[in-house]
Amino acid sequence: MGGDNLREEIDGEDMLKGEEAFKKTKVLPWTKQITVRSVVTSFALSIVFNFIVCKLNLTTGVIPSLNVAAGLLGFAVLKSYTAVLKRFGFLHLPFTRQENTVIQTCVVASSGIAFSSGTASYILGMSPYIAAQGGGGGDTPINTKTLNLKWMFGFLFAVSFVGLFSIVPLRKMMILKYKLTYPSGTATAHLINSFHTPKGAKLAKKQVSLLFKSFCGSFLFALFQWFFAAADECGFSSFPTFGLQAFKKKFYFDFSSTYVGVGMICPYIINVSLLIGAIISWGGLWPWIAKKKGIWYSADLKDSSLHGLQGYKVFIAIAMILGDGVYHCVYMLTKTGLSLVEQYSQKKATLSVTCEDDDPQSDEYDEKIRTEYFLKDQIPMWVACSGYVVLAIVSIIAVSHIFHQLKWYHILVAYLIAPVLAFCNSYGCGLTDWSLASNYGKIAILIFSGWVGVDHGGVIAGLASCGVMMSIVSTASDLMQDFKTGYLTLASPRSMFFSQVLGTAMGCVITPLVFWFFYKAYSIGDPDGSYPAPFGLVYRGISLLGVEGFSSLPKNCLKLAIIFFFLAILINIIHDLLRHYETKYRIHRFVPNAMCLAIPFYLGGYFAIDMCIGSLILYVWERRNKQKAKDFCPALASGLICGESLWGIPAAILALAGLKAPICMKFLSAPVNDRVQAFLDAGHQ
């Protein structure tokens, strides 16, 4: 009887919706939502996620949303050891959804620094190694800066906190007044809420089990692959899946669990766009331009020179990236303006429309409770405004000291513009889940590099200004996403803000250390190496474009760049027109993403093939059981990503220690193999 009553009680709780399911659960004050165990867990997971983001940055630069993965892993880790503590009677505070939200916020803030820090883009682009690769008029001492941890720590601490204070005063307007969706934040909140219900806890247990299995499998498979990679172009990562000719053109499957997992998280069209971009560039465009060697560009140039074939690869990719960025900036600013006008009109109009919902009383109750807790712990306006001003002043002094090419008035202009862009990015992210931080950063490069000029260090000034702009705009939208998650899980705005500050501080320490770990162990930025870091040269190319103008481009590169710039804009226009006007067949789903078309122009198609295999796995899974795929795909993908990414730690340690794999598994054509065999036979005689 007791078991039947308990089962009926659990079933009854499962039927409850929204906040009704948590009526019996006490919401702790904000000071108890941030606990020692949540901070320790956040720090450990921040290291893991920084390794993941750093590896993704240094390989392809394609980084999926990690909010859901952070929420899932945070639950898995803390639930595991709170269960142990409870068994031995040492558990004093229950594990709540608010604490889960704090962990997720802290981890995402820390890993967000790994992206906005620019260690694989604008900071790497300052290094003499990347400058020497590209050549050009910007390859001078005043336009390069040797990387070291000291100034990287100082720069990140100087710029990373300002954006948090720029958006805090607008949280009530964004969340309560405009009711912006923030899809990633909302999805994470629903996931966390489900974990802390009886039915959700059962599902979470299965998800955690699958995550652990896929993590171990991915880690062990990466270890297995290491034994066969004694030198460059050895091992499974150089497997000529489609033949040696295709391999030379970067078309092969490199057995990367990370990118199979990323492919399972990214939308289908993203992965297909990457593959199409690789086919267009490496399958057709680059072989055609290579035939112009000695006609369009000198035959004596190095392969890495921006005045040769590499210049076409970099600047045509830049043109597409800028075209996509300009379109989205204009589109988002227009959409933000129209949405604000509509909100203002609705405010003046009389609200006479009734809500048609299956359970309006439940929705009203949810909104009432969530609004009450969201307004409970206020962050005073004067704290936000004075914090922004003080931190901006400190940042102006520090950044102008670190980068003498960037004067105090340049940084002041950036900080005067940044709050407006931070608002636009946060608002647009709430509507579309699309952050344009990197696009605003690229525009800042062009403006400030041209303003300073090549003779006064315009290349470095442009790259540094990109860091200032990206840090503000990116952290502002991340914080607003987390406010939305906190609103839906009843986490206090203060706990959200302080966990974001804590996560940002962790990121400012962890990110440079993780990057330095890879930087010392591998040849970062080598186009043919394990970590090509494509955006280092791309961002430097944008800065060179700003200081030198179009005169730095090789012959006919400008014409091709203009074509691809407007092609990117046209693709976006077609996509948005179809999405708006053609709703029957939803053809817009099949229009490729312009930004993703451009990424393989520099790297090739190997990672796109990995990601498409991830999409294929997900597609087959959904065809067989759509609900199971929805429930378990994030767990499986997260395990695949984490396992191989964390293998990077022991692999880098082995590289630093000078230990090499015992076997080189290499693939040769039959004629080459015959010559090698003949050489070996001659040596034995």
Short mmCIF file of N, CA, C and O in Angstrom, two decimals, residues 219-325:
data_model
loop_
_atom_site.label_atom_id
_atom_site.label_comp_id
_atom_site.label_asym_id
_atom_site.label_seq_id
_atom_site.Cartn_x
_atom_site.Cartn_y
_atom_site.Cartn_z
N PHE A 219 37.34 9.05 -25.17
CA PHE A 219 38.69 9.23 -24.60
C PHE A 219 39.60 8.06 -24.98
O PHE A 219 40.74 8.25 -25.42
N LEU A 220 39.08 6.84 -24.83
CA LEU A 220 39.88 5.65 -25.12
C LEU A 220 40.18 5.53 -26.61
O LEU A 220 41.27 5.09 -27.00
N PHE A 221 39.23 5.91 -27.46
CA PHE A 221 39.47 5.85 -28.90
C PHE A 221 40.54 6.87 -29.31
O PHE A 221 41.38 6.59 -30.17
N ALA A 222 40.53 8.05 -28.67
CA ALA A 222 41.57 9.05 -28.94
C ALA A 222 42.94 8.54 -28.50
O ALA A 222 43.95 8.75 -29.18
N LEU A 223 42.97 7.85 -27.36
CA LEU A 223 44.22 7.23 -26.88
C LEU A 223 44.71 6.17 -27.87
O LEU A 223 45.90 6.11 -28.21
N PHE A 224 43.79 5.35 -28.36
CA PHE A 224 44.14 4.31 -29.34
C PHE A 224 44.72 4.93 -30.61
O PHE A 224 45.72 4.45 -31.14
N GLN A 225 44.12 6.02 -31.08
CA GLN A 225 44.61 6.67 -32.30
C GLN A 225 46.02 7.23 -32.12
O GLN A 225 46.82 7.25 -33.07
N TRP A 226 46.34 7.69 -30.90
CA TRP A 226 47.64 8.31 -30.64
C TRP A 226 48.80 7.36 -30.95
O TRP A 226 49.85 7.78 -31.46
N PHE A 227 48.63 6.08 -30.69
CA PHE A 227 49.70 5.11 -30.89
C PHE A 227 50.16 5.02 -32.35
O PHE A 227 51.25 4.54 -32.63
N PHE A 228 49.33 5.47 -33.28
CA PHE A 228 49.65 5.34 -34.71
C PHE A 228 50.05 6.67 -35.34
O PHE A 228 50.16 6.76 -36.56
N ALA A 229 50.25 7.71 -34.52
CA ALA A 229 50.52 9.06 -35.06
C ALA A 229 51.88 9.55 -34.61
O ALA A 229 52.01 10.53 -33.87
N ALA A 230 52.95 8.87 -35.05
CA ALA A 230 54.31 9.22 -34.62
C ALA A 230 54.84 10.47 -35.29
O ALA A 230 55.80 11.07 -34.81
N ALA A 231 54.25 10.88 -36.42
CA ALA A 231 54.73 12.06 -37.15
C ALA A 231 53.56 12.69 -37.90
O ALA A 231 52.44 12.21 -37.84
N ASP A 232 53.85 13.81 -38.59
CA ASP A 232 52.82 14.48 -39.37
C ASP A 232 52.30 13.54 -40.46
O ASP A 232 53.06 12.75 -41.04
N GLU A 233 51.01 13.65 -40.74
CA GLU A 233 50.33 12.85 -41.76
C GLU A 233 50.39 11.36 -41.45
O GLU A 233 50.37 10.51 -42.36
N CYS A 234 50.48 11.04 -40.16
CA CYS A 234 50.41 9.65 -39.73
C CYS A 234 49.13 9.45 -38.93
O CYS A 234 48.61 10.38 -38.32
N GLY A 235 48.65 8.21 -38.89
CA GLY A 235 47.53 7.87 -38.03
C GLY A 235 46.17 7.97 -38.70
O GLY A 235 46.04 8.26 -39.89
N PHE A 236 45.14 7.73 -37.90
CA PHE A 236 43.77 7.72 -38.39
C PHE A 236 43.33 9.11 -38.86
O PHE A 236 42.46 9.22 -39.73
N SER A 237 43.91 10.16 -38.28
CA SER A 237 43.51 11.52 -38.65
C SER A 237 43.94 11.88 -40.07
O SER A 237 43.53 12.91 -40.60
N SER A 238 44.77 11.03 -40.69
CA SER A 238 45.19 11.24 -42.07
C SER A 238 44.76 10.08 -42.96
O SER A 238 45.41 9.75 -43.95
N PHE A 239 43.65 9.47 -42.61
CA PHE A 239 43.15 8.31 -43.36
C PHE A 239 42.52 8.79 -44.67
O PHE A 239 41.57 9.56 -44.67
N PRO A 240 43.04 8.34 -45.84
CA PRO A 240 42.50 8.81 -47.13
C PRO A 240 41.19 8.10 -47.48
O PRO A 240 41.13 7.24 -48.36
N THR A 241 40.13 8.48 -46.80
CA THR A 241 38.85 7.79 -46.90
C THR A 241 38.34 7.67 -48.33
O THR A 241 37.80 6.64 -48.73
N PHE A 242 38.50 8.75 -49.11
CA PHE A 242 37.96 8.79 -50.47
C PHE A 242 39.07 8.74 -51.52
O PHE A 242 38.88 9.16 -52.66
N GLY A 243 40.24 8.27 -51.14
CA GLY A 243 41.35 8.18 -52.07
C GLY A 243 42.39 9.27 -51.82
O GLY A 243 42.12 10.28 -51.16
N LEU A 244 43.59 9.07 -52.34
CA LEU A 244 44.70 9.98 -52.08
C LEU A 244 44.51 11.34 -52.75
O LEU A 244 44.94 12.37 -52.23
N GLN A 245 43.88 11.36 -53.93
CA GLN A 245 43.65 12.64 -54.61
C GLN A 245 42.67 13.49 -53.81
O GLN A 245 42.86 14.70 -53.66
N ALA A 246 41.62 12.87 -53.31
CA ALA A 246 40.66 13.59 -52.46
C ALA A 246 41.33 14.04 -51.17
O ALA A 246 41.05 15.14 -50.66
N PHE A 247 42.23 13.20 -50.65
CA PHE A 247 42.94 13.55 -49.41
C PHE A 247 43.77 14.82 -49.59
O PHE A 247 43.82 15.67 -48.71
N LYS A 248 44.43 14.94 -50.75
CA LYS A 248 45.24 16.13 -51.03
C LYS A 248 44.39 17.40 -51.07
O LYS A 248 44.89 18.49 -50.80
N LYS A 249 43.11 17.23 -51.40
CA LYS A 249 42.20 18.37 -51.46
C LYS A 249 41.36 18.49 -50.18
O LYS A 249 40.31 19.13 -50.18
N LYS A 250 41.84 17.83 -49.10
CA LYS A 250 41.26 17.97 -47.77
C LYS A 250 39.90 17.30 -47.63
O LYS A 250 39.10 17.70 -46.78
N PHE A 251 39.62 16.29 -48.45
CA PHE A 251 38.37 15.54 -48.32
C PHE A 251 38.67 14.15 -47.76
O PHE A 251 39.15 13.28 -48.48
N TYR A 252 38.41 13.98 -46.48
CA TYR A 252 38.60 12.69 -45.84
C TYR A 252 37.94 12.73 -44.46
O TYR A 252 37.62 13.80 -43.94
N PHE A 253 37.69 11.57 -43.90
CA PHE A 253 37.14 11.46 -42.56
C PHE A 253 38.29 11.23 -41.60
O PHE A 253 39.04 10.27 -41.74
N ASP A 254 38.45 12.13 -40.63
CA ASP A 254 39.64 12.04 -39.77
C ASP A 254 39.37 11.39 -38.41
O ASP A 254 40.17 11.50 -37.50
N PHE A 255 38.22 10.70 -38.29
CA PHE A 255 37.90 9.93 -37.09
C PHE A 255 37.89 10.79 -35.82
O PHE A 255 38.30 10.34 -34.75
N SER A 256 37.41 12.02 -35.93
CA SER A 256 37.34 12.91 -34.77
C SER A 256 36.00 12.76 -34.06
O SER A 256 34.96 13.14 -34.60
N SER A 257 36.02 12.21 -32.84
CA SER A 257 34.79 12.09 -32.05
C SER A 257 34.22 13.46 -31.72
O SER A 257 33.01 13.63 -31.63
N THR A 258 35.12 14.43 -31.53
CA THR A 258 34.67 15.78 -31.18
C THR A 258 33.74 16.34 -32.23
O THR A 258 32.64 16.82 -31.92
N TYR A 259 34.15 16.27 -33.49
CA TYR A 259 33.34 16.89 -34.53
C TYR A 259 32.15 16.05 -34.96
O TYR A 259 31.17 16.58 -35.48
N VAL A 260 32.20 14.76 -34.70
CA VAL A 260 30.98 13.96 -34.85
C VAL A 260 29.95 14.42 -33.81
O VAL A 260 28.77 14.60 -34.13
N GLY A 261 30.42 14.63 -32.58
CA GLY A 261 29.53 15.13 -31.53
C GLY A 261 29.00 16.52 -31.82
O GLY A 261 27.82 16.81 -31.64
N VAL A 262 29.89 17.40 -32.29
CA VAL A 262 29.46 18.76 -32.66
C VAL A 262 28.42 18.71 -33.77
O VAL A 262 27.43 19.45 -33.76
N GLY A 263 28.61 17.79 -34.72
CA GLY A 263 27.66 17.64 -35.81
C GLY A 263 26.30 17.19 -35.33
O GLY A 263 25.27 17.55 -35.93
N MET A 264 26.25 16.43 -34.24
CA MET A 264 24.97 15.98 -33.69
C MET A 264 24.22 17.11 -33.01
O MET A 264 23.00 17.07 -32.88
N ILE A 265 24.96 18.13 -32.54
CA ILE A 265 24.33 19.26 -31.86
C ILE A 265 23.92 20.34 -32.85
O ILE A 265 22.86 20.96 -32.71
N CYS A 266 24.76 20.59 -33.85
CA CYS A 266 24.48 21.66 -34.81
C CYS A 266 23.31 21.27 -35.73
O CYS A 266 23.12 20.10 -36.03
N PRO A 267 22.55 22.26 -36.19
CA PRO A 267 21.46 21.98 -37.15
C PRO A 267 22.00 21.35 -38.43
O PRO A 267 23.14 21.56 -38.81
N TYR A 268 21.14 20.58 -39.09
CA TYR A 268 21.55 19.90 -40.32
C TYR A 268 22.13 20.86 -41.34
O TYR A 268 23.14 20.59 -41.99
N ILE A 269 21.48 22.00 -41.53
CA ILE A 269 21.88 22.92 -42.60
C ILE A 269 23.27 23.51 -42.35
O ILE A 269 23.99 23.84 -43.29
N ILE A 270 23.66 23.62 -41.08
CA ILE A 270 25.01 24.12 -40.76
C ILE A 270 26.06 23.15 -41.28
O ILE A 270 27.03 23.52 -41.95
N ASN A 271 25.87 21.86 -41.00
CA ASN A 271 26.83 20.85 -41.41
C ASN A 271 26.86 20.69 -42.93
O ASN A 271 27.94 20.56 -43.54
N VAL A 272 25.68 20.72 -43.56
CA VAL A 272 25.62 20.61 -45.02
C VAL A 272 26.27 21.84 -45.66
O VAL A 272 26.96 21.73 -46.68
N SER A 273 26.07 23.02 -45.07
CA SER A 273 26.68 24.25 -45.60
C SER A 273 28.20 24.15 -45.58
O SER A 273 28.88 24.58 -46.53
N LEU A 274 28.75 23.60 -44.51
CA LEU A 274 30.20 23.42 -44.42
C LEU A 274 30.71 22.52 -45.54
O LEU A 274 31.73 22.80 -46.17
N LEU A 275 29.98 21.44 -45.80
CA LEU A 275 30.39 20.50 -46.84
C LEU A 275 30.28 21.14 -48.23
O LEU A 275 31.18 20.99 -49.07
N ILE A 276 29.20 21.89 -48.46
CA ILE A 276 29.03 22.58 -49.75
C ILE A 276 30.15 23.60 -49.96
O ILE A 276 30.72 23.72 -51.05
N GLY A 277 30.50 24.35 -48.89
CA GLY A 277 31.58 25.32 -48.98
C GLY A 277 32.91 24.67 -49.33
O GLY A 277 33.69 25.20 -50.12
N ALA A 278 33.16 23.48 -48.75
CA ALA A 278 34.39 22.75 -49.05
C ALA A 278 34.42 22.30 -50.51
O ALA A 278 35.46 22.37 -51.18
N ILE A 279 33.29 21.83 -51.01
CA ILE A 279 33.21 21.36 -52.40
C ILE A 279 33.43 22.53 -53.37
O ILE A 279 34.16 22.42 -54.36
N ILE A 280 32.78 23.68 -53.09
CA ILE A 280 32.92 24.86 -53.96
C ILE A 280 34.37 25.33 -54.02
O ILE A 280 34.90 25.61 -55.10
N SER A 281 35.01 25.40 -52.85
CA SER A 281 36.37 25.97 -52.78
C SER A 281 37.44 24.97 -53.19
O SER A 281 38.14 25.16 -54.19
N TRP A 282 37.58 23.89 -52.43
CA TRP A 282 38.66 22.93 -52.68
C TRP A 282 38.37 22.02 -53.87
O TRP A 282 39.29 21.46 -54.47
N GLY A 283 37.08 21.88 -54.20
CA GLY A 283 36.74 21.03 -55.33
C GLY A 283 36.76 21.75 -56.66
O GLY A 283 36.92 21.11 -57.71
N GLY A 284 36.62 23.08 -56.65
CA GLY A 284 36.55 23.81 -57.91
C GLY A 284 37.34 25.10 -57.96
O GLY A 284 38.18 25.30 -58.84
N LEU A 285 37.10 25.99 -56.98
CA LEU A 285 37.67 27.34 -57.05
C LEU A 285 39.19 27.35 -56.91
O LEU A 285 39.89 27.98 -57.72
N TRP A 286 39.73 26.67 -55.89
CA TRP A 286 41.18 26.71 -55.67
C TRP A 286 41.96 26.01 -56.78
O TRP A 286 43.00 26.53 -57.21
N PRO A 287 41.52 24.83 -57.26
CA PRO A 287 42.24 24.24 -58.40
C PRO A 287 42.25 25.15 -59.63
O PRO A 287 43.26 25.20 -60.35
N TRP A 288 41.16 25.89 -59.85
CA TRP A 288 41.09 26.82 -60.99
C TRP A 288 42.08 27.97 -60.81
O TRP A 288 42.82 28.33 -61.73
N ILE A 289 42.12 28.55 -59.59
CA ILE A 289 43.05 29.66 -59.33
C ILE A 289 44.50 29.17 -59.35
O ILE A 289 45.40 29.90 -59.79
N ALA A 290 44.73 27.93 -58.89
CA ALA A 290 46.09 27.38 -58.89
C ALA A 290 46.66 27.29 -60.31
O ALA A 290 47.87 27.40 -60.51
N LYS A 291 45.78 27.12 -61.28
CA LYS A 291 46.23 27.08 -62.68
C LYS A 291 46.69 28.45 -63.17
O LYS A 291 47.36 28.54 -64.21
N LYS A 292 46.33 29.52 -62.44
CA LYS A 292 46.73 30.88 -62.81
C LYS A 292 48.08 31.26 -62.21
O LYS A 292 48.50 32.42 -62.29
N LYS A 293 48.73 30.30 -61.57
CA LYS A 293 50.04 30.57 -60.96
C LYS A 293 51.03 31.03 -62.03
O LYS A 293 51.16 30.43 -63.08
N GLY A 294 51.69 32.15 -61.75
CA GLY A 294 52.60 32.74 -62.72
C GLY A 294 51.92 33.76 -63.62
O GLY A 294 52.59 34.50 -64.33
N ILE A 295 50.56 33.80 -63.58
CA ILE A 295 49.80 34.77 -64.37
C ILE A 295 49.14 35.79 -63.43
O ILE A 295 49.36 36.99 -63.55
N TRP A 296 48.37 35.29 -62.48
CA TRP A 296 47.72 36.18 -61.51
C TRP A 296 48.64 36.52 -60.34
O TRP A 296 48.50 37.57 -59.72
N TYR A 297 49.54 35.61 -60.02
CA TYR A 297 50.46 35.84 -58.90
C TYR A 297 51.78 35.14 -59.21
O TYR A 297 51.83 34.22 -60.03
N SER A 298 52.82 35.60 -58.54
CA SER A 298 54.17 35.11 -58.83
C SER A 298 54.30 33.63 -58.47
O SER A 298 53.81 33.18 -57.41
N ALA A 299 54.99 32.89 -59.33
CA ALA A 299 55.21 31.47 -59.07
C ALA A 299 56.26 31.24 -57.99
O ALA A 299 56.41 30.12 -57.49
N ASP A 300 56.99 32.29 -57.59
CA ASP A 300 58.06 32.16 -56.60
C ASP A 300 57.58 32.36 -55.16
O ASP A 300 58.35 32.19 -54.22
N LEU A 301 56.32 32.75 -54.99
CA LEU A 301 55.81 33.03 -53.65
C LEU A 301 55.63 31.75 -52.84
O LEU A 301 55.33 30.69 -53.38
N LYS A 302 55.81 31.88 -51.52
CA LYS A 302 55.54 30.76 -50.64
C LYS A 302 54.04 30.44 -50.63
O LYS A 302 53.21 31.31 -50.87
N ASP A 303 53.71 29.19 -50.31
CA ASP A 303 52.30 28.79 -50.29
C ASP A 303 51.50 29.57 -49.25
O ASP A 303 50.30 29.75 -49.40
N SER A 304 52.18 30.04 -48.19
CA SER A 304 51.48 30.74 -47.11
C SER A 304 51.35 32.24 -47.35
O SER A 304 50.70 32.93 -46.57
N SER A 305 51.94 32.76 -48.42
CA SER A 305 51.91 34.20 -48.66
C SER A 305 50.51 34.68 -49.02
O SER A 305 49.80 34.06 -49.82
N LEU A 306 50.12 35.82 -48.43
CA LEU A 306 48.82 36.42 -48.74
C LEU A 306 48.79 37.06 -50.12
O LEU A 306 47.74 37.51 -50.57
N HIS A 307 49.94 37.12 -50.79
CA HIS A 307 49.97 37.64 -52.16
C HIS A 307 49.88 36.51 -53.20
O HIS A 307 49.92 36.78 -54.39
N GLY A 308 49.76 35.28 -52.72
CA GLY A 308 49.64 34.13 -53.60
C GLY A 308 48.29 33.45 -53.41
O GLY A 308 47.28 34.09 -53.08
N LEU A 309 48.26 32.12 -53.62
CA LEU A 309 47.01 31.37 -53.52
C LEU A 309 46.38 31.51 -52.14
O LEU A 309 45.15 31.58 -52.00
N GLN A 310 47.23 31.59 -51.11
CA GLN A 310 46.72 31.75 -49.75
C GLN A 310 45.92 33.04 -49.61
O GLN A 310 44.93 33.10 -48.87
N GLY A 311 46.32 34.08 -50.32
CA GLY A 311 45.59 35.35 -50.28
C GLY A 311 44.18 35.20 -50.80
O GLY A 311 43.23 35.78 -50.24
N TYR A 312 44.00 34.45 -51.89
CA TYR A 312 42.66 34.20 -52.41
C TYR A 312 41.82 33.44 -51.39
O TYR A 312 40.64 33.75 -51.17
N LYS A 313 42.44 32.42 -50.77
CA LYS A 313 41.71 31.63 -49.77
C LYS A 313 41.25 32.50 -48.60
O LYS A 313 40.09 32.44 -48.19
N VAL A 314 42.16 33.31 -48.08
CA VAL A 314 41.86 34.11 -46.89
C VAL A 314 40.89 35.24 -47.21
O VAL A 314 39.87 35.42 -46.53
N PHE A 315 41.17 36.02 -48.26
CA PHE A 315 40.38 37.22 -48.50
C PHE A 315 39.00 36.93 -49.10
O PHE A 315 38.05 37.68 -48.85
N ILE A 316 38.88 35.85 -49.87
CA ILE A 316 37.54 35.47 -50.34
C ILE A 316 36.70 34.97 -49.17
O ILE A 316 35.51 35.28 -49.06
N ALA A 317 37.34 34.22 -48.25
CA ALA A 317 36.63 33.79 -47.04
C ALA A 317 36.25 35.01 -46.20
O ALA A 317 35.12 35.09 -45.67
N ILE A 318 37.16 35.97 -46.06
CA ILE A 318 36.87 37.20 -45.31
C ILE A 318 35.69 37.94 -45.94
O ILE A 318 34.80 38.45 -45.24
N ALA A 319 35.66 38.01 -47.28
CA ALA A 319 34.59 38.71 -47.98
C ALA A 319 33.23 38.09 -47.65
O ALA A 319 32.25 38.81 -47.38
N MET A 320 33.17 36.76 -47.66
CA MET A 320 31.90 36.09 -47.33
C MET A 320 31.52 36.31 -45.87
O MET A 320 30.35 36.56 -45.55
N ILE A 321 32.53 36.22 -44.99
CA ILE A 321 32.26 36.42 -43.56
C ILE A 321 31.78 37.84 -43.29
O ILE A 321 30.83 38.07 -42.54
N LEU A 322 32.43 38.83 -43.93
CA LEU A 322 32.01 40.22 -43.76
C LEU A 322 30.64 40.47 -44.37
O LEU A 322 29.82 41.20 -43.80
N GLY A 323 30.38 39.88 -45.56
CA GLY A 323 29.07 40.04 -46.18
C GLY A 323 27.96 39.50 -45.30
O GLY A 323 26.93 40.16 -45.09
N ASP A 324 28.19 38.31 -44.74
CA ASP A 324 27.22 37.72 -43.82
C ASP A 324 27.07 38.58 -42.57
O ASP A 324 25.95 38.81 -42.08
N GLY A 325 28.21 39.08 -42.05
CA GLY A 325 28.17 39.90 -40.83
C GLY A 325 27.47 41.22 -41.04
O GLY A 325 26.64 41.64 -40.21
#
